[in-house]
Short mmCIF file of C-alpha atoms in Angstrom, two decimals:
data_model
loop_
_atom_site.label_atom_id
_atom_site.label_comp_id
_atom_site.label_asym_id
_atom_site.label_seq_id
_atom_site.Cartn_x
_atom_site.Cartn_y
_atom_site.Cartn_z
CA UNK A 561 100.00 82.41 71.11
CA UNK A 562 100.57 84.44 74.46
CA UNK A 563 103.64 84.33 76.36
CA UNK A 564 104.08 85.00 80.03
CA UNK A 565 102.01 84.37 82.99
CA UNK A 566 98.46 82.88 81.94
CA UNK A 567 99.64 81.96 78.87
CA UNK A 568 97.39 80.43 76.02
CA UNK A 569 97.29 79.07 72.38
CA UNK A 570 93.94 79.68 70.73
CA UNK A 571 92.88 78.59 66.90
CA UNK A 572 90.66 80.74 64.78
CA UNK A 573 89.04 80.06 61.79
CA UNK A 574 89.08 83.24 59.89
CA UNK A 575 86.67 82.24 57.11
CA UNK A 576 83.97 80.90 59.20
CA UNK A 577 84.45 83.53 62.17
CA UNK A 578 85.20 80.93 64.89
CA UNK A 579 86.89 80.38 67.72
CA UNK A 580 87.86 76.53 67.67
CA UNK A 581 89.62 76.33 70.75
CA UNK A 582 91.74 77.98 73.68
CA UNK A 583 94.43 76.14 75.39
CA UNK A 584 95.29 77.14 78.88
CA UNK A 585 98.86 75.86 80.16
CA UNK A 586 97.47 75.77 83.49
CA UNK A 587 94.63 73.36 83.03
CA UNK A 588 95.13 69.81 83.44
CA UNK A 589 96.62 70.30 86.96
CA UNK A 590 99.35 72.40 86.08
CA UNK A 591 100.49 75.38 88.15
CA UNK A 592 98.27 78.36 88.14
CA UNK A 593 99.29 81.05 85.93
CA UNK A 594 101.51 78.96 84.10
CA UNK A 595 103.63 80.11 81.03
CA UNK A 596 102.95 78.90 77.44
CA UNK A 597 105.41 75.95 77.56
CA UNK A 598 106.86 73.36 74.71
CA UNK A 599 104.59 70.77 76.14
CA UNK A 600 101.72 73.00 75.47
CA UNK A 601 102.98 73.77 71.69
CA UNK A 602 103.19 70.17 70.95
CA UNK A 603 99.40 69.54 72.37
CA UNK A 604 97.75 72.54 70.23
CA UNK A 605 100.21 71.24 67.16
CA UNK A 606 98.55 67.68 67.28
CA UNK A 607 94.91 69.54 67.01
CA UNK A 608 95.69 71.07 64.05
CA UNK A 609 94.64 69.30 60.53
CA UNK A 610 96.73 71.75 58.42
CA UNK A 611 99.75 74.43 58.94
CA UNK A 612 98.01 77.36 60.13
CA UNK A 613 98.07 80.63 57.52
CA UNK A 614 99.03 82.81 60.16
CA UNK A 615 101.06 82.60 63.76
CA UNK A 616 100.06 85.54 65.65
CA UNK A 617 102.30 85.88 68.88
CA UNK A 618 101.00 88.63 71.67
CA UNK A 619 103.44 91.16 72.50
CA UNK A 620 105.26 91.04 75.91
CA UNK A 621 108.16 91.73 77.99
CA UNK A 622 111.06 89.57 78.17
CA UNK A 623 111.55 90.62 82.13
CA UNK A 624 108.85 90.71 85.01
CA UNK A 625 108.22 94.39 84.12
CA UNK A 626 105.85 95.21 81.28
CA UNK A 627 108.50 98.01 79.75
CA UNK A 628 111.27 95.29 79.62
CA UNK A 629 112.63 94.85 76.01
CA UNK A 630 109.96 93.47 73.80
CA UNK A 631 108.66 90.01 72.83
CA UNK A 632 107.37 90.90 69.40
CA UNK A 633 105.15 94.03 69.45
CA UNK A 634 105.90 94.47 73.05
CA UNK A 635 103.50 95.34 75.92
CA UNK A 636 102.21 98.88 75.21
CA UNK A 637 100.50 100.62 72.11
CA UNK A 638 97.24 100.61 70.74
CA UNK A 639 97.64 101.98 67.67
CA UNK A 640 98.72 100.58 64.09
CA UNK A 641 102.62 101.43 65.61
CA UNK A 642 102.13 98.43 67.74
CA UNK A 643 101.21 96.12 65.00
CA UNK A 644 103.94 94.21 62.98
CA UNK A 645 103.81 91.32 60.19
CA UNK A 646 105.90 90.02 57.82
CA UNK A 647 106.36 86.57 55.55
CA UNK A 648 108.67 83.62 57.06
CA UNK A 649 108.82 79.73 56.65
CA UNK A 650 107.59 77.67 59.59
CA UNK A 651 108.13 73.98 59.34
CA UNK A 652 109.27 74.53 55.50
CA UNK A 653 105.92 75.99 54.98
CA UNK A 654 105.20 79.56 54.06
CA UNK A 655 103.34 81.61 56.51
CA UNK A 656 102.55 85.00 58.11
CA UNK A 657 104.08 85.98 60.95
CA UNK A 658 101.78 88.74 63.41
CA UNK A 659 102.29 90.42 66.06
CA UNK A 660 100.59 93.29 68.21
CA UNK A 661 100.98 94.53 71.48
CA UNK A 662 99.93 92.91 74.77
CA UNK A 663 97.43 96.07 75.35
CA UNK A 664 95.85 95.79 71.87
CA UNK A 665 95.20 92.03 72.86
CA UNK A 666 92.85 93.11 75.36
CA UNK A 667 91.09 95.48 73.31
CA UNK A 668 90.53 92.89 70.58
CA UNK A 669 89.65 90.09 72.90
CA UNK A 670 86.63 91.60 74.53
CA UNK A 671 85.96 93.37 70.99
CA UNK A 672 86.00 90.03 69.36
CA UNK A 673 84.05 88.11 71.73
CA UNK A 674 81.18 90.94 72.51
CA UNK A 675 77.59 90.31 71.16
CA UNK A 676 77.85 93.74 69.46
CA UNK A 677 77.48 93.66 65.87
CA UNK A 678 80.94 94.71 63.93
CA UNK A 679 80.62 98.32 63.02
CA UNK A 680 78.85 99.31 65.99
CA UNK A 681 81.03 101.78 68.13
CA UNK A 682 81.86 100.79 71.38
CA UNK A 683 84.04 101.87 74.55
CA UNK A 684 86.86 99.44 76.17
CA UNK A 685 88.01 99.56 79.62
CA UNK A 686 91.48 97.94 79.87
CA UNK A 687 92.47 97.87 83.61
CA UNK A 688 94.68 95.27 84.64
CA UNK A 689 98.20 95.22 86.42
CA UNK A 690 99.81 97.71 84.38
CA UNK A 691 97.04 99.49 82.25
CA UNK A 692 94.14 101.77 83.41
CA UNK A 693 92.90 103.47 80.09
CA UNK A 694 89.68 103.92 78.11
CA UNK A 695 89.28 103.52 74.35
CA UNK A 696 86.84 103.89 71.61
CA UNK A 697 86.64 101.41 68.54
CA UNK A 698 84.75 103.15 65.76
CA UNK A 699 82.71 101.54 62.87
CA UNK A 700 85.98 101.18 60.66
CA UNK A 701 87.62 99.10 63.58
CA UNK A 702 90.25 101.91 64.31
CA UNK A 703 91.20 102.39 68.09
CA UNK A 704 91.33 105.69 69.66
CA UNK A 705 92.81 106.18 73.05
CA UNK A 706 90.03 108.23 75.03
CA UNK A 707 92.54 108.75 78.17
CA UNK A 708 94.60 107.13 80.71
CA UNK A 709 92.89 107.31 84.48
CA UNK A 710 95.49 105.41 86.57
CA UNK A 711 98.59 103.52 85.80
CA UNK A 712 98.76 99.77 87.22
CA UNK A 713 95.45 99.60 88.91
CA UNK A 714 95.69 96.05 89.40
CA UNK A 715 99.14 95.64 91.00
CA UNK A 716 98.03 98.42 93.44
CA UNK A 717 94.75 96.88 94.03
CA UNK A 718 96.97 93.47 94.95
CA UNK A 719 99.63 95.61 96.85
CA UNK A 720 97.34 96.64 99.56
CA UNK A 721 96.54 92.92 100.53
CA UNK A 722 100.09 92.12 100.43
CA UNK A 723 100.75 95.05 102.87
CA UNK A 724 98.32 93.82 105.79
CA UNK A 725 99.48 89.93 105.29
CA UNK A 726 102.00 89.12 107.72
CA UNK A 727 103.00 86.06 105.45
CA UNK A 728 104.09 88.04 102.30
CA UNK A 729 107.51 88.29 101.98
CA UNK A 730 108.48 88.62 98.70
CA UNK A 731 110.83 91.45 97.63
CA UNK A 732 110.18 94.70 95.50
CA UNK A 733 108.84 93.97 91.94
CA UNK A 734 107.03 90.81 93.32
CA UNK A 735 103.56 90.57 93.83
CA UNK A 736 101.22 87.46 94.12
CA UNK A 737 98.61 86.65 91.34
CA UNK A 738 95.99 85.21 93.48
CA UNK A 739 95.81 88.26 96.32
CA UNK A 740 93.64 90.36 94.23
CA UNK A 741 90.62 87.80 94.48
CA UNK A 742 91.24 87.42 98.15
CA UNK A 743 90.94 91.22 98.73
CA UNK A 744 87.77 91.15 96.60
CA UNK A 745 86.50 88.68 99.03
CA UNK A 746 87.68 90.71 102.30
CA UNK A 747 85.91 93.99 100.75
CA UNK A 748 82.67 92.60 101.68
CA UNK A 749 83.67 92.73 105.55
CA UNK A 750 84.31 96.26 105.12
CA UNK A 751 81.86 99.36 104.77
CA UNK A 752 81.61 101.84 102.36
CA UNK A 753 81.92 105.43 103.47
CA UNK A 754 83.85 108.66 104.16
CA UNK A 755 87.58 107.64 104.65
CA UNK A 756 89.38 108.14 107.84
CA UNK A 757 92.73 110.39 107.86
CA UNK A 758 94.52 107.37 108.17
CA UNK A 759 92.54 105.30 105.10
CA UNK A 760 93.20 108.65 103.16
CA UNK A 761 96.59 109.01 103.82
CA UNK A 762 97.53 105.41 102.54
CA UNK A 763 94.93 105.60 99.67
CA UNK A 764 96.36 108.77 98.05
CA UNK A 765 100.07 107.55 98.68
CA UNK A 766 99.44 104.12 96.80
CA UNK A 767 97.02 105.59 94.11
CA UNK A 768 99.03 108.67 92.93
CA UNK A 769 102.12 106.61 91.96
CA UNK A 770 102.68 105.47 88.05
CA UNK A 771 104.28 102.30 89.40
CA UNK A 772 104.06 100.05 92.50
CA UNK A 773 106.29 96.99 91.47
CA UNK A 774 109.41 99.27 90.14
CA UNK A 775 109.29 101.79 92.83
CA UNK A 776 107.96 100.29 96.29
CA UNK A 777 108.54 97.28 98.46
CA UNK A 778 106.17 96.57 101.32
CA UNK A 779 108.82 97.15 103.94
CA UNK A 780 109.17 100.72 102.76
CA UNK A 781 106.06 100.98 104.58
CA UNK A 782 106.73 99.54 107.67
CA UNK A 783 105.62 103.00 109.75
CA UNK A 784 102.01 102.25 108.28
CA UNK A 785 99.55 101.27 110.95
CA UNK A 786 98.14 98.95 107.95
CA UNK A 787 101.69 97.07 107.89
CA UNK A 788 101.23 93.40 108.93
CA UNK A 789 97.91 94.66 110.48
CA UNK A 790 96.34 91.17 109.66
CA UNK A 791 93.89 90.38 106.78
CA UNK A 792 90.78 90.46 109.05
CA UNK A 793 91.25 93.12 111.14
CA UNK A 794 88.29 95.26 111.03
CA UNK A 795 90.57 98.46 110.60
CA UNK A 796 91.97 96.75 107.14
CA UNK A 797 88.51 95.33 105.97
CA UNK A 798 87.29 98.93 106.26
CA UNK A 799 90.09 99.91 104.28
CA UNK A 800 89.84 97.58 101.71
CA UNK A 801 86.32 98.37 100.98
CA UNK A 802 86.97 102.11 100.60
CA UNK A 803 90.28 101.77 98.77
CA UNK A 804 88.39 99.50 96.19
CA UNK A 805 85.38 102.16 96.18
CA UNK A 806 88.02 104.95 95.34
CA UNK A 807 89.63 102.91 92.43
CA UNK A 808 86.45 102.60 90.96
CA UNK A 809 85.26 106.06 91.57
CA UNK A 810 88.24 107.74 89.74
CA UNK A 811 87.58 105.42 86.91
CA UNK A 812 83.59 106.32 87.10
CA UNK A 813 84.07 110.01 87.50
CA UNK A 814 86.85 109.98 84.40
CA UNK A 815 83.92 107.79 82.18
CA UNK A 816 81.27 110.09 83.44
CA UNK A 817 82.96 113.11 82.00
CA UNK A 818 84.70 111.59 78.86
CA UNK A 819 82.58 108.49 77.64
CA UNK A 820 79.16 110.86 76.96
CA UNK A 821 78.01 108.76 73.96
CA UNK A 822 76.36 105.68 75.76
CA UNK A 823 78.05 103.16 73.52
CA UNK A 824 78.31 99.84 74.93
CA UNK A 825 81.16 99.50 77.59
CA UNK A 826 83.57 96.21 76.93
CA UNK A 827 85.60 95.47 79.84
CA UNK A 828 89.36 94.02 79.53
CA UNK A 829 91.83 93.08 81.66
CA UNK A 830 92.51 91.14 85.08
CA UNK A 831 90.39 93.80 87.00
CA UNK A 832 87.72 92.64 84.85
CA UNK A 833 87.45 89.73 87.29
CA UNK A 834 86.34 92.08 90.12
CA UNK A 835 82.44 91.41 90.30
CA UNK A 836 81.86 94.28 92.52
CA UNK A 837 83.31 96.49 90.01
CA UNK A 838 81.48 94.98 87.28
CA UNK A 839 78.17 95.24 88.79
CA UNK A 840 78.92 99.14 89.34
CA UNK A 841 79.57 99.69 85.88
CA UNK A 842 76.36 97.53 84.85
CA UNK A 843 74.39 99.79 87.26
CA UNK A 844 76.08 103.33 86.55
CA UNK A 845 73.92 104.12 83.89
CA UNK A 846 76.62 105.49 81.73
CA UNK A 847 76.27 102.74 79.08
CA UNK A 848 73.60 101.26 77.17
CA UNK A 849 75.14 97.86 77.78
CA UNK A 850 78.29 96.31 79.36
CA UNK A 851 80.11 93.07 78.16
CA UNK A 852 83.03 91.48 80.20
CA UNK A 853 84.59 87.88 78.58
CA UNK A 854 84.86 85.03 80.85
CA UNK A 855 88.58 85.04 79.87
CA UNK A 856 88.81 89.16 80.45
CA UNK A 857 92.68 88.38 82.32
CA UNK A 858 95.69 87.41 80.38
CA UNK A 859 93.78 83.96 79.46
CA UNK A 860 92.08 85.84 76.46
CA UNK A 861 95.08 87.37 75.22
CA UNK A 862 96.01 84.82 72.81
CA UNK A 863 92.31 85.26 71.45
CA UNK A 864 92.76 89.01 71.35
CA UNK A 865 95.71 88.53 69.08
CA UNK A 866 94.30 86.20 66.56
CA UNK A 867 91.27 88.61 66.55
CA UNK A 868 93.78 91.22 65.77
CA UNK A 869 95.28 89.31 62.87
CA UNK A 870 92.03 88.29 61.70
CA UNK A 871 91.07 92.07 61.46
CA UNK A 872 94.49 92.72 59.62
CA UNK A 873 94.38 90.25 56.94
CA UNK A 874 90.55 89.83 56.31
CA UNK A 875 88.56 93.16 57.99
CA UNK A 876 86.62 90.97 60.13
CA UNK A 877 86.77 90.93 64.00
CA UNK A 878 83.85 89.09 65.03
CA UNK A 879 83.69 85.65 66.65
CA UNK A 880 81.31 82.67 67.01
CA UNK A 881 82.47 81.01 70.55
CA UNK A 882 81.38 79.31 73.56
CA UNK A 883 83.09 79.21 76.84
CA UNK A 884 83.66 75.62 76.74
CA UNK A 885 86.60 75.94 74.35
CA UNK A 886 89.48 74.30 76.26
CA UNK A 887 90.54 70.64 76.16
CA UNK A 888 88.81 67.62 76.54
CA UNK A 889 88.69 65.42 79.50
CA UNK A 890 91.19 62.33 79.29
CA UNK A 891 90.13 59.09 81.16
CA UNK A 892 93.59 57.48 81.48
CA UNK A 893 91.82 54.84 83.21
CA UNK A 894 93.51 54.27 86.72
CA UNK A 895 93.22 51.74 89.09
CA UNK A 896 90.29 52.66 91.72
CA UNK A 897 89.78 49.47 93.95
CA UNK A 898 87.49 51.80 96.51
CA UNK A 899 85.20 52.99 94.02
CA UNK A 900 81.60 51.73 93.15
CA UNK A 901 80.75 53.13 89.83
CA UNK A 902 77.13 53.49 88.75
CA UNK A 903 76.04 54.60 85.36
CA UNK A 904 75.39 58.26 85.25
CA UNK A 905 71.72 59.14 86.62
CA UNK A 906 71.32 62.77 87.36
CA UNK A 907 68.38 61.78 89.80
CA UNK A 908 70.84 59.49 91.48
CA UNK A 909 73.27 62.21 91.70
CA UNK A 910 70.77 64.99 92.92
CA UNK A 911 69.68 62.93 95.56
CA UNK A 912 73.32 62.61 96.82
CA UNK A 913 73.83 66.22 96.78
CA UNK A 914 70.64 66.69 98.67
CA UNK A 915 72.09 64.26 101.42
CA UNK A 916 74.80 66.94 101.94
CA UNK A 917 77.59 65.20 99.82
CA UNK A 918 79.97 66.84 97.73
CA UNK A 919 80.59 65.68 94.08
CA UNK A 920 83.31 66.62 91.80
CA UNK A 921 81.79 67.12 88.42
CA UNK A 922 83.63 66.85 84.82
CA UNK A 923 81.61 66.80 81.86
CA UNK A 924 82.53 67.97 78.39
CA UNK A 925 85.61 70.54 77.40
CA UNK A 926 86.93 72.70 80.17
CA UNK A 927 86.03 76.26 80.55
CA UNK A 928 88.33 78.77 79.22
CA UNK A 929 89.25 81.54 81.78
CA UNK A 930 89.61 81.06 85.36
CA UNK A 931 86.11 80.35 86.70
CA UNK A 932 84.40 76.90 86.74
CA UNK A 933 81.34 77.11 84.97
CA UNK A 934 79.73 73.65 85.48
CA UNK A 935 82.21 71.48 83.50
CA UNK A 936 85.10 71.24 86.15
CA UNK A 937 83.33 71.94 89.08
CA UNK A 938 82.52 70.79 92.69
CA UNK A 939 79.07 70.80 93.43
CA UNK A 940 77.34 70.72 96.96
CA UNK A 941 73.90 71.55 98.32
CA UNK A 942 73.38 75.51 99.21
CA UNK A 943 71.76 75.28 102.21
CA UNK A 944 73.94 74.80 105.17
CA UNK A 945 76.63 77.48 106.32
CA UNK A 946 78.82 74.52 107.27
CA UNK A 947 79.10 73.51 104.00
CA UNK A 948 80.74 76.87 102.65
CA UNK A 949 83.25 75.86 105.62
CA UNK A 950 83.94 72.47 104.49
CA UNK A 951 84.43 73.10 100.86
CA UNK A 952 86.74 75.90 101.98
CA UNK A 953 88.63 73.07 103.62
CA UNK A 954 88.62 70.84 100.91
CA UNK A 955 90.10 73.43 98.72
CA UNK A 956 92.78 74.63 101.38
CA UNK A 957 91.30 78.36 101.14
CA UNK A 958 90.85 80.88 103.67
CA UNK A 959 87.75 80.69 105.86
CA UNK A 960 86.68 84.21 104.69
CA UNK A 961 86.41 83.48 100.86
CA UNK A 962 82.97 82.77 99.83
CA UNK A 963 81.44 79.80 97.69
CA UNK A 964 79.60 80.66 94.36
CA UNK A 965 76.42 79.34 93.35
CA UNK A 966 75.28 77.86 90.43
CA UNK A 967 71.40 78.74 89.19
CA UNK A 968 69.15 77.66 86.59
CA UNK A 969 68.43 80.84 84.53
CA UNK A 970 64.56 80.80 85.16
CA UNK A 971 65.03 80.46 88.91
CA UNK A 972 67.47 83.48 88.99
CA UNK A 973 64.96 86.06 90.07
CA UNK A 974 63.36 83.91 92.79
CA UNK A 975 66.74 83.41 94.72
CA UNK A 976 68.76 86.59 93.67
CA UNK A 977 68.12 90.39 93.07
CA UNK A 978 68.60 90.12 89.40
CA UNK A 979 67.07 89.84 86.15
CA UNK A 980 68.44 87.92 83.25
CA UNK A 981 71.20 85.66 82.74
CA UNK A 982 74.90 85.82 84.17
CA UNK A 983 76.28 82.80 82.33
CA UNK A 984 80.09 83.53 83.20
CA UNK A 985 79.98 84.51 86.94
CA UNK A 986 81.43 88.03 86.57
CA UNK A 987 78.74 90.12 88.81
CA UNK A 988 77.79 90.31 92.20
CA UNK A 989 74.12 89.78 93.10
CA UNK A 990 72.15 90.06 96.22
CA UNK A 991 70.72 86.88 97.44
CA UNK A 992 67.05 86.77 98.13
CA UNK A 993 66.37 83.28 99.13
CA UNK A 994 67.84 83.26 103.31
CA UNK A 995 67.67 79.56 103.00
CA UNK A 996 71.00 79.79 100.54
CA UNK A 997 73.25 80.08 103.52
CA UNK A 998 76.41 78.07 102.02
CA UNK A 999 76.53 80.47 99.07
CA UNK A 1000 75.69 83.75 100.69
CA UNK A 1001 78.69 86.03 101.78
CA UNK A 1002 78.99 88.24 104.63
CA UNK A 1003 77.54 91.27 103.03
CA UNK A 1004 74.64 89.23 101.58
CA UNK A 1005 75.98 88.81 98.06
CA UNK A 1006 76.70 86.07 95.90
CA UNK A 1007 78.74 85.73 92.59
CA UNK A 1008 75.77 83.58 90.49
CA UNK A 1009 76.38 81.93 87.39
CA UNK A 1010 73.19 81.21 85.52
CA UNK A 1011 72.52 78.10 83.48
CA UNK A 1012 69.79 77.17 80.37
CA UNK A 1013 69.31 74.13 78.73
CA UNK A 1014 71.04 75.28 75.63
CA UNK A 1015 74.33 76.21 77.08
CA UNK A 1016 74.83 73.68 79.42
CA UNK A 1017 72.13 71.10 79.17
CA UNK A 1018 73.67 68.43 81.59
CA UNK A 1019 74.38 70.61 84.20
CA UNK A 1020 70.58 72.40 83.51
CA UNK A 1021 69.14 68.87 83.93
CA UNK A 1022 70.97 67.82 87.19
CA UNK A 1023 69.82 71.25 88.69
CA UNK A 1024 66.36 70.57 87.58
CA UNK A 1025 66.58 67.27 89.25
CA UNK A 1026 67.87 68.87 92.45
CA UNK A 1027 65.03 71.42 92.28
CA UNK A 1028 62.43 68.59 92.01
CA UNK A 1029 63.75 66.88 94.99
CA UNK A 1030 64.82 69.76 97.19
CA UNK A 1031 62.72 72.87 96.07
CA UNK A 1032 65.66 75.12 94.80
CA UNK A 1033 67.48 74.74 91.39
CA UNK A 1034 70.93 76.27 92.95
CA UNK A 1035 73.98 74.26 93.94
CA UNK A 1036 77.17 75.19 95.32
CA UNK A 1037 79.88 75.50 92.57
CA UNK A 1038 83.31 76.03 92.90
CA UNK A 1039 86.58 74.99 90.95
CA UNK A 1040 87.72 71.75 90.75
CA UNK A 1041 91.32 71.87 91.13
CA UNK A 1042 94.22 70.97 93.45
CA UNK A 1043 95.28 73.92 95.53
CA UNK A 1044 97.71 75.92 93.36
CA UNK A 1045 97.05 74.21 89.92
CA UNK A 1046 94.57 74.77 87.15
CA UNK A 1047 91.18 72.54 86.49
CA UNK A 1048 91.83 68.85 86.76
CA UNK A 1049 91.09 67.05 83.46
CA UNK A 1050 91.98 63.59 83.77
CA UNK A 1051 90.77 60.59 85.72
CA UNK A 1052 93.62 59.70 87.69
CA UNK A 1053 93.94 63.29 89.15
CA UNK A 1054 90.12 63.39 89.63
CA UNK A 1055 90.28 60.30 91.63
CA UNK A 1056 93.48 61.17 93.71
CA UNK A 1057 91.97 64.74 94.54
CA UNK A 1058 88.91 63.25 95.84
CA UNK A 1059 90.50 60.57 98.06
CA UNK A 1060 92.87 63.19 99.55
CA UNK A 1061 90.17 65.68 100.04
CA UNK A 1062 87.40 63.79 101.61
CA UNK A 1063 85.23 64.47 98.39
CA UNK A 1064 82.43 61.73 98.44
CA UNK A 1065 81.97 61.03 94.79
CA UNK A 1066 82.85 62.11 91.32
CA UNK A 1067 81.39 61.99 87.89
CA UNK A 1068 83.39 61.67 84.40
CA UNK A 1069 81.70 60.96 80.87
CA UNK A 1070 78.81 58.88 81.70
CA UNK A 1071 80.14 57.72 85.21
CA UNK A 1072 79.11 58.39 88.69
CA UNK A 1073 81.63 57.01 91.22
CA UNK A 1074 81.07 56.97 94.56
CA UNK A 1075 84.22 56.53 97.12
CA UNK A 1076 83.59 53.79 99.56
CA UNK A 1077 84.56 55.19 103.10
#
């Protein structure tokens, strides 16, 4: 169980080496970044057929700062000193209580989910709000700290967005969890290059600090030219890109000097959601491979602590898993008098999409992590730029935000400058096909998810039908959620959402539901 924001509860069958499920409190239309709560605890308990042998709690801090009085093993620590366990009773049963640090939860999540066999040495990069460190996991599963590059890289990244945003009025010690993703979108409007004196001054001032939250408020920088400048001002978008490049470059130069064995690189922490940085790591030539889990941010911490407990008690630290490991869809059978329901026919849905209609799509279990990967998605044709604008209005998002594509794996290199799969939407690709205007960002990139017939057979079959009707096995794919909440997961919310946003139809179970206008 992971307390704090982006909470989660996961069940691991250690004997089978398998992740059974990972439930995130924000899913089912709870607020984004929700904490692990009593409702979540009861829901998880209902899924259990027996008392667990081990209750594993991710370390955390009791306040808003990572260094506050600890919950369990606390926030920091990578070695054995950051592990604790003892025997206790829960509900009258004898169990083991286990806790290890939040820092270790990131390391063991990405290690446990990575495709490399146990015992193969790996490097791990953990970069997030507080941490910016490299580690090595050796063949004996010992974690060695290679070095710290920068404290609080994620918070420093988010702070820059707040600095230029006139609507940001939070006091010192507060940042918005959604801002890093928005800054990533804005970076595409800027240009890499040598910094101007103003850009260098603000970049060095922010990046040399150990902490942002504890020591700096936005209004401390009232004299900066970038204070409330406006997010789409060309001076700010240029700074955003160069600031982002500088953060990456400091980690890259450290890795080039100190990570010289070519081991695979495993990426953990919220900065692992930055597709630009992931792509640069992949292309860096420093590592034989790069792996980023779909729950690289704190949504994977419950899994990571479970893997750490599994390592402690069994000596094994690898899991079989699927990204579709969150909860199943709930049909609560609302009254829907203005809906025409058809049996689900994928050719029918594909033809509907080809007419520039928008479909809310739910199938199977929710994705774990923050990205919609074909089971809780809003789908649309990818050809008209106006479709991107319409989807951003549906989502109540800023107009500078891009819409991602979902693509048949076998069509990837036809439409994008990429070879092989990209199943978790964690890298940027250059768009080759000029017809895909709705999913092409201002810098000619897209954040593609690939799908094959084994990974998600129904979505792959829909893309196949869409290709047969339009010539392209690509669709717009953005997350199905009310603004500010996690994925929609029940029919009543699905119906209400489509009604209030103007979405044309929705799919759940084996039903295709078209809303009468």
